[in-house]
Short mmCIF file of C-alpha atoms in Angstrom, two decimals:
data_model
loop_
_atom_site.label_atom_id
_atom_site.label_comp_id
_atom_site.label_asym_id
_atom_site.label_seq_id
_atom_site.Cartn_x
_atom_site.Cartn_y
_atom_site.Cartn_z
CA MET A 1 96.97 99.58 64.79
CA ASP A 2 99.92 97.55 63.58
CA GLY A 3 102.67 99.51 61.86
CA ILE A 4 106.37 100.09 61.43
CA HIS A 5 106.48 101.96 64.76
CA ASP A 6 105.98 98.70 66.68
CA LEU A 7 109.46 97.19 66.33
CA GLY A 8 109.65 95.40 69.68
CA GLY A 9 110.95 91.87 69.27
CA ARG A 10 111.59 92.22 65.53
CA GLN A 11 114.81 91.27 63.79
CA GLY A 12 116.57 92.50 60.66
CA TYR A 13 116.82 96.24 61.33
CA GLY A 14 120.50 96.30 62.19
CA PRO A 15 122.27 96.95 65.50
CA VAL A 16 121.09 99.51 68.03
CA GLU A 17 123.37 102.55 67.85
CA THR A 18 124.84 103.19 71.30
CA ALA A 19 127.74 105.51 70.43
CA GLU A 20 125.71 108.66 69.82
CA PRO A 21 126.82 111.87 71.59
CA GLU A 22 125.23 112.73 74.92
CA GLU A 23 123.81 116.03 73.65
CA PRO A 24 119.98 115.90 73.62
CA PHE A 25 119.77 117.49 70.16
CA HIS A 26 121.63 116.87 66.91
CA ALA A 27 120.88 120.34 65.52
CA ALA A 28 119.71 123.72 66.82
CA TRP A 29 116.35 123.44 65.03
CA GLU A 30 115.47 120.36 67.09
CA ALA A 31 115.77 122.31 70.34
CA ARG A 32 113.72 125.14 68.83
CA LEU A 33 111.00 122.70 67.75
CA LEU A 34 110.79 121.18 71.23
CA GLY A 35 110.47 124.66 72.74
CA ILE A 36 107.72 125.64 70.30
CA VAL A 37 105.79 122.44 70.97
CA ARG A 38 106.00 122.90 74.74
CA ALA A 39 104.89 126.54 74.58
CA MET A 40 102.33 126.44 71.77
CA SER A 41 98.61 126.88 72.30
CA ARG A 42 96.67 123.80 71.37
CA PRO A 43 93.04 122.74 71.10
CA THR A 44 91.60 120.95 74.13
CA PRO A 45 91.06 117.56 72.39
CA TRP A 46 94.80 117.14 71.75
CA SER A 47 96.41 114.43 73.84
CA ILE A 48 99.59 112.37 73.98
CA ASP A 49 97.64 109.41 72.63
CA TRP A 50 96.36 111.31 69.62
CA PHE A 51 99.91 112.55 68.97
CA ARG A 52 101.13 108.96 69.02
CA HIS A 53 98.33 107.82 66.71
CA VAL A 54 99.06 110.53 64.14
CA ARG A 55 102.80 109.81 64.33
CA GLU A 56 102.10 106.13 63.71
CA LEU A 57 100.40 107.09 60.43
CA ILE A 58 103.68 108.35 58.96
CA ASP A 59 104.77 106.48 55.84
CA PRO A 60 107.00 103.54 56.91
CA THR A 61 109.95 104.72 54.81
CA ASP A 62 109.74 108.21 56.32
CA TYR A 63 109.34 106.74 59.80
CA LEU A 64 112.56 104.75 59.51
CA THR A 65 114.65 107.41 57.76
CA ARG A 66 113.54 110.78 59.17
CA PRO A 67 115.18 112.07 62.37
CA TYR A 68 113.15 111.83 65.58
CA TYR A 69 112.24 115.52 65.79
CA ASP A 70 111.53 115.60 62.06
CA GLN A 71 108.82 113.04 62.82
CA TRP A 72 107.53 115.40 65.52
CA LEU A 73 107.40 118.25 63.00
CA GLN A 74 105.46 116.16 60.49
CA THR A 75 103.08 114.92 63.20
CA TYR A 76 102.28 118.33 64.68
CA ALA A 77 101.81 119.82 61.22
CA ALA A 78 99.23 117.13 60.44
CA MET A 79 97.50 117.69 63.80
CA MET A 80 97.31 121.44 63.20
CA VAL A 81 95.76 121.02 59.76
CA ASP A 82 93.33 118.35 60.97
CA SER A 83 92.21 120.56 63.89
CA GLY A 84 91.82 123.67 61.77
CA VAL A 85 94.55 125.50 63.70
CA ALA A 86 96.47 126.11 60.47
CA THR A 87 96.15 125.41 56.77
CA VAL A 88 98.72 123.74 54.56
CA GLU A 89 99.32 127.11 52.90
CA GLU A 90 99.93 128.82 56.26
CA LEU A 91 102.42 126.15 57.28
CA ALA A 92 104.23 126.48 53.96
CA SER A 93 104.46 130.27 54.26
CA GLY A 94 105.22 130.33 57.98
CA ARG A 95 102.56 133.00 58.55
CA SER A 96 99.05 132.83 59.99
CA ALA A 97 96.43 134.37 57.72
CA ARG A 98 93.60 134.38 60.25
CA GLY A 99 92.74 134.22 63.91
CA ILE A 100 91.61 131.00 65.57
CA PRO A 101 88.60 131.55 67.88
CA GLY A 102 88.84 129.92 71.29
CA LEU A 103 92.53 129.05 71.05
CA PRO A 104 94.34 129.53 74.41
CA VAL A 105 96.76 132.44 74.80
CA PRO A 106 100.39 131.45 74.01
CA MET A 107 102.62 130.76 76.99
CA ALA A 108 104.51 133.72 78.46
CA PRO A 109 108.25 133.41 79.26
CA ALA A 110 107.50 133.50 83.00
CA GLN A 111 105.36 130.36 82.64
CA VAL A 112 108.09 128.24 81.07
CA ALA A 113 109.66 126.98 84.32
CA ALA A 114 106.28 125.90 85.72
CA ALA A 115 105.37 124.19 82.45
CA ARG A 116 108.63 122.23 82.43
CA SER A 117 107.91 120.74 85.85
CA ALA A 118 104.19 120.15 85.27
CA THR A 119 103.06 116.55 84.90
CA SER A 120 99.82 114.97 83.74
CA ARG A 121 98.05 112.27 85.70
CA PHE A 122 96.23 109.46 83.93
CA ASP A 123 94.96 107.51 86.94
CA ARG A 124 91.24 107.79 87.62
CA GLU A 125 88.63 106.61 90.09
CA ALA A 126 87.44 103.14 89.11
CA SER A 127 83.79 102.89 88.08
CA THR A 128 83.71 99.07 88.14
CA PRO A 129 85.62 96.44 90.13
CA PRO A 130 88.60 94.78 88.41
CA LYS A 131 87.91 91.50 86.60
CA PHE A 132 91.30 89.99 87.42
CA ALA A 133 93.53 89.63 90.46
CA ALA A 134 97.16 88.77 91.12
CA GLY A 135 97.84 85.16 90.19
CA ASP A 136 95.18 84.90 87.46
CA ALA A 137 96.25 83.36 84.15
CA VAL A 138 95.26 85.58 81.22
CA ARG A 139 95.63 85.60 77.44
CA THR A 140 96.18 88.72 75.37
CA LEU A 141 94.04 89.56 72.36
CA ARG A 142 95.03 88.19 68.96
CA HIS A 143 94.26 91.32 66.93
CA ALA A 144 94.95 95.01 67.44
CA PRO A 145 92.32 97.76 67.32
CA PRO A 146 92.35 100.04 64.25
CA GLY A 147 93.92 103.00 66.08
CA HIS A 148 96.61 103.59 68.68
CA THR A 149 97.13 100.82 71.24
CA ARG A 150 99.67 99.93 73.92
CA LEU A 151 99.42 96.19 73.29
CA PRO A 152 102.60 95.32 71.34
CA GLN A 153 102.51 92.86 68.47
CA TYR A 154 105.03 90.51 70.06
CA ALA A 155 102.72 89.96 73.04
CA ARG A 156 99.54 89.12 71.11
CA ASP A 157 97.69 85.85 71.72
CA SER A 158 100.06 84.97 74.56
CA VAL A 159 99.42 83.57 78.03
CA GLY A 160 100.78 85.32 81.10
CA ARG A 161 99.99 85.74 84.76
CA VAL A 162 98.70 88.86 86.51
CA VAL A 163 101.28 90.20 88.95
CA ALA A 164 99.39 93.24 90.22
CA HIS A 165 96.33 95.40 89.71
CA ARG A 166 97.39 99.06 89.27
CA GLY A 167 94.02 100.78 89.59
CA ALA A 168 92.10 102.50 86.81
CA HIS A 169 93.94 104.53 84.17
CA VAL A 170 92.90 106.35 80.99
CA LEU A 171 92.75 103.90 78.06
CA PRO A 172 95.03 105.16 75.25
CA ASP A 173 92.96 103.38 72.58
CA THR A 174 89.97 105.65 73.25
CA ASN A 175 91.82 108.69 74.60
CA MET A 176 93.28 109.27 71.13
CA ARG A 177 89.71 110.13 70.06
CA GLY A 178 89.25 112.54 72.94
CA GLU A 179 87.42 110.08 75.18
CA GLY A 180 88.78 109.95 78.71
CA ARG A 181 87.43 106.48 79.51
CA ALA A 182 89.42 104.65 82.16
CA GLU A 183 89.99 100.93 82.62
CA ALA A 184 91.66 98.67 85.12
CA LEU A 185 95.39 98.36 84.45
CA TYR A 186 97.40 95.25 85.31
CA THR A 187 101.04 94.24 85.34
CA VAL A 188 101.23 90.88 83.56
CA ALA A 189 104.28 88.59 83.54
CA PHE A 190 105.18 86.47 80.51
CA ALA A 191 107.83 83.79 80.20
CA ALA A 192 110.26 84.79 77.45
CA GLY A 193 109.62 81.50 75.66
CA GLU A 194 105.90 82.31 75.48
CA LEU A 195 106.62 85.46 73.48
CA TRP A 196 109.62 84.23 71.46
CA PRO A 197 109.93 80.49 70.69
CA GLU A 198 113.71 80.77 70.35
CA ALA A 199 113.84 81.76 74.04
CA ALA A 200 112.21 78.52 75.22
CA GLY A 201 113.87 77.16 78.34
CA ARG A 202 115.29 80.50 79.44
CA ARG A 203 114.29 81.90 82.83
CA ASP A 204 113.75 85.47 81.62
CA THR A 205 110.40 87.09 82.40
CA ILE A 206 108.85 90.08 80.64
CA HIS A 207 106.45 92.34 82.55
CA LEU A 208 103.93 94.43 80.62
CA ASP A 209 101.34 96.90 81.89
CA LEU A 210 98.12 95.98 80.07
CA TRP A 211 94.61 97.40 80.17
CA GLU A 212 91.68 95.15 80.98
CA SER A 213 90.29 95.16 77.43
CA TYR A 214 93.61 93.72 76.17
CA ILE A 215 93.26 90.46 78.09
CA GLU A 216 90.86 87.62 78.78
CA ARG A 217 90.90 84.75 81.23
CA ALA A 218 93.12 81.90 79.99
#
């Protein structure tokens, strides 16, 4: 899905602010929100890819003007309502009016340290051999799928060369719907001039990790 979230390679949005303070949060409520999100019980179908998809549905003006953790708050509120975990009225009042059957037990304080160090793995056993190998010339798709994707707009319909095959990994485009389908993942190198005409003649190379369904043989 193309949207305002995909700003890579775009111009006209002003300079990147690099003088922000080193503190991870701008206000106390941001730290509290992060803690709640990390400790909250959530339905099994929730995934990082669904979170990203819902966040990408935020109105463009809100996306560009709301603080980062304010976007998180809006996204998780929408996910809770969509999943039936809470109603709009419950979110507005700050109180749950009913129990949610099958929802996991909230995290206990003693579990926080383990949760902070826990990581998720997205590599899987391959069910089919890879279609491409290092050295193959490939072209990326011209159009994006209707939902979340990891193929950026600036790299569409562009020719690159496979640098490495990285095994099979969960495809974000389908994982956002709760499907854990895995595909071959490749690192693909693109000349800067292939992605941005104004960079023609420069020796810069951009490497992108792309799933097999994003590319075809050039």
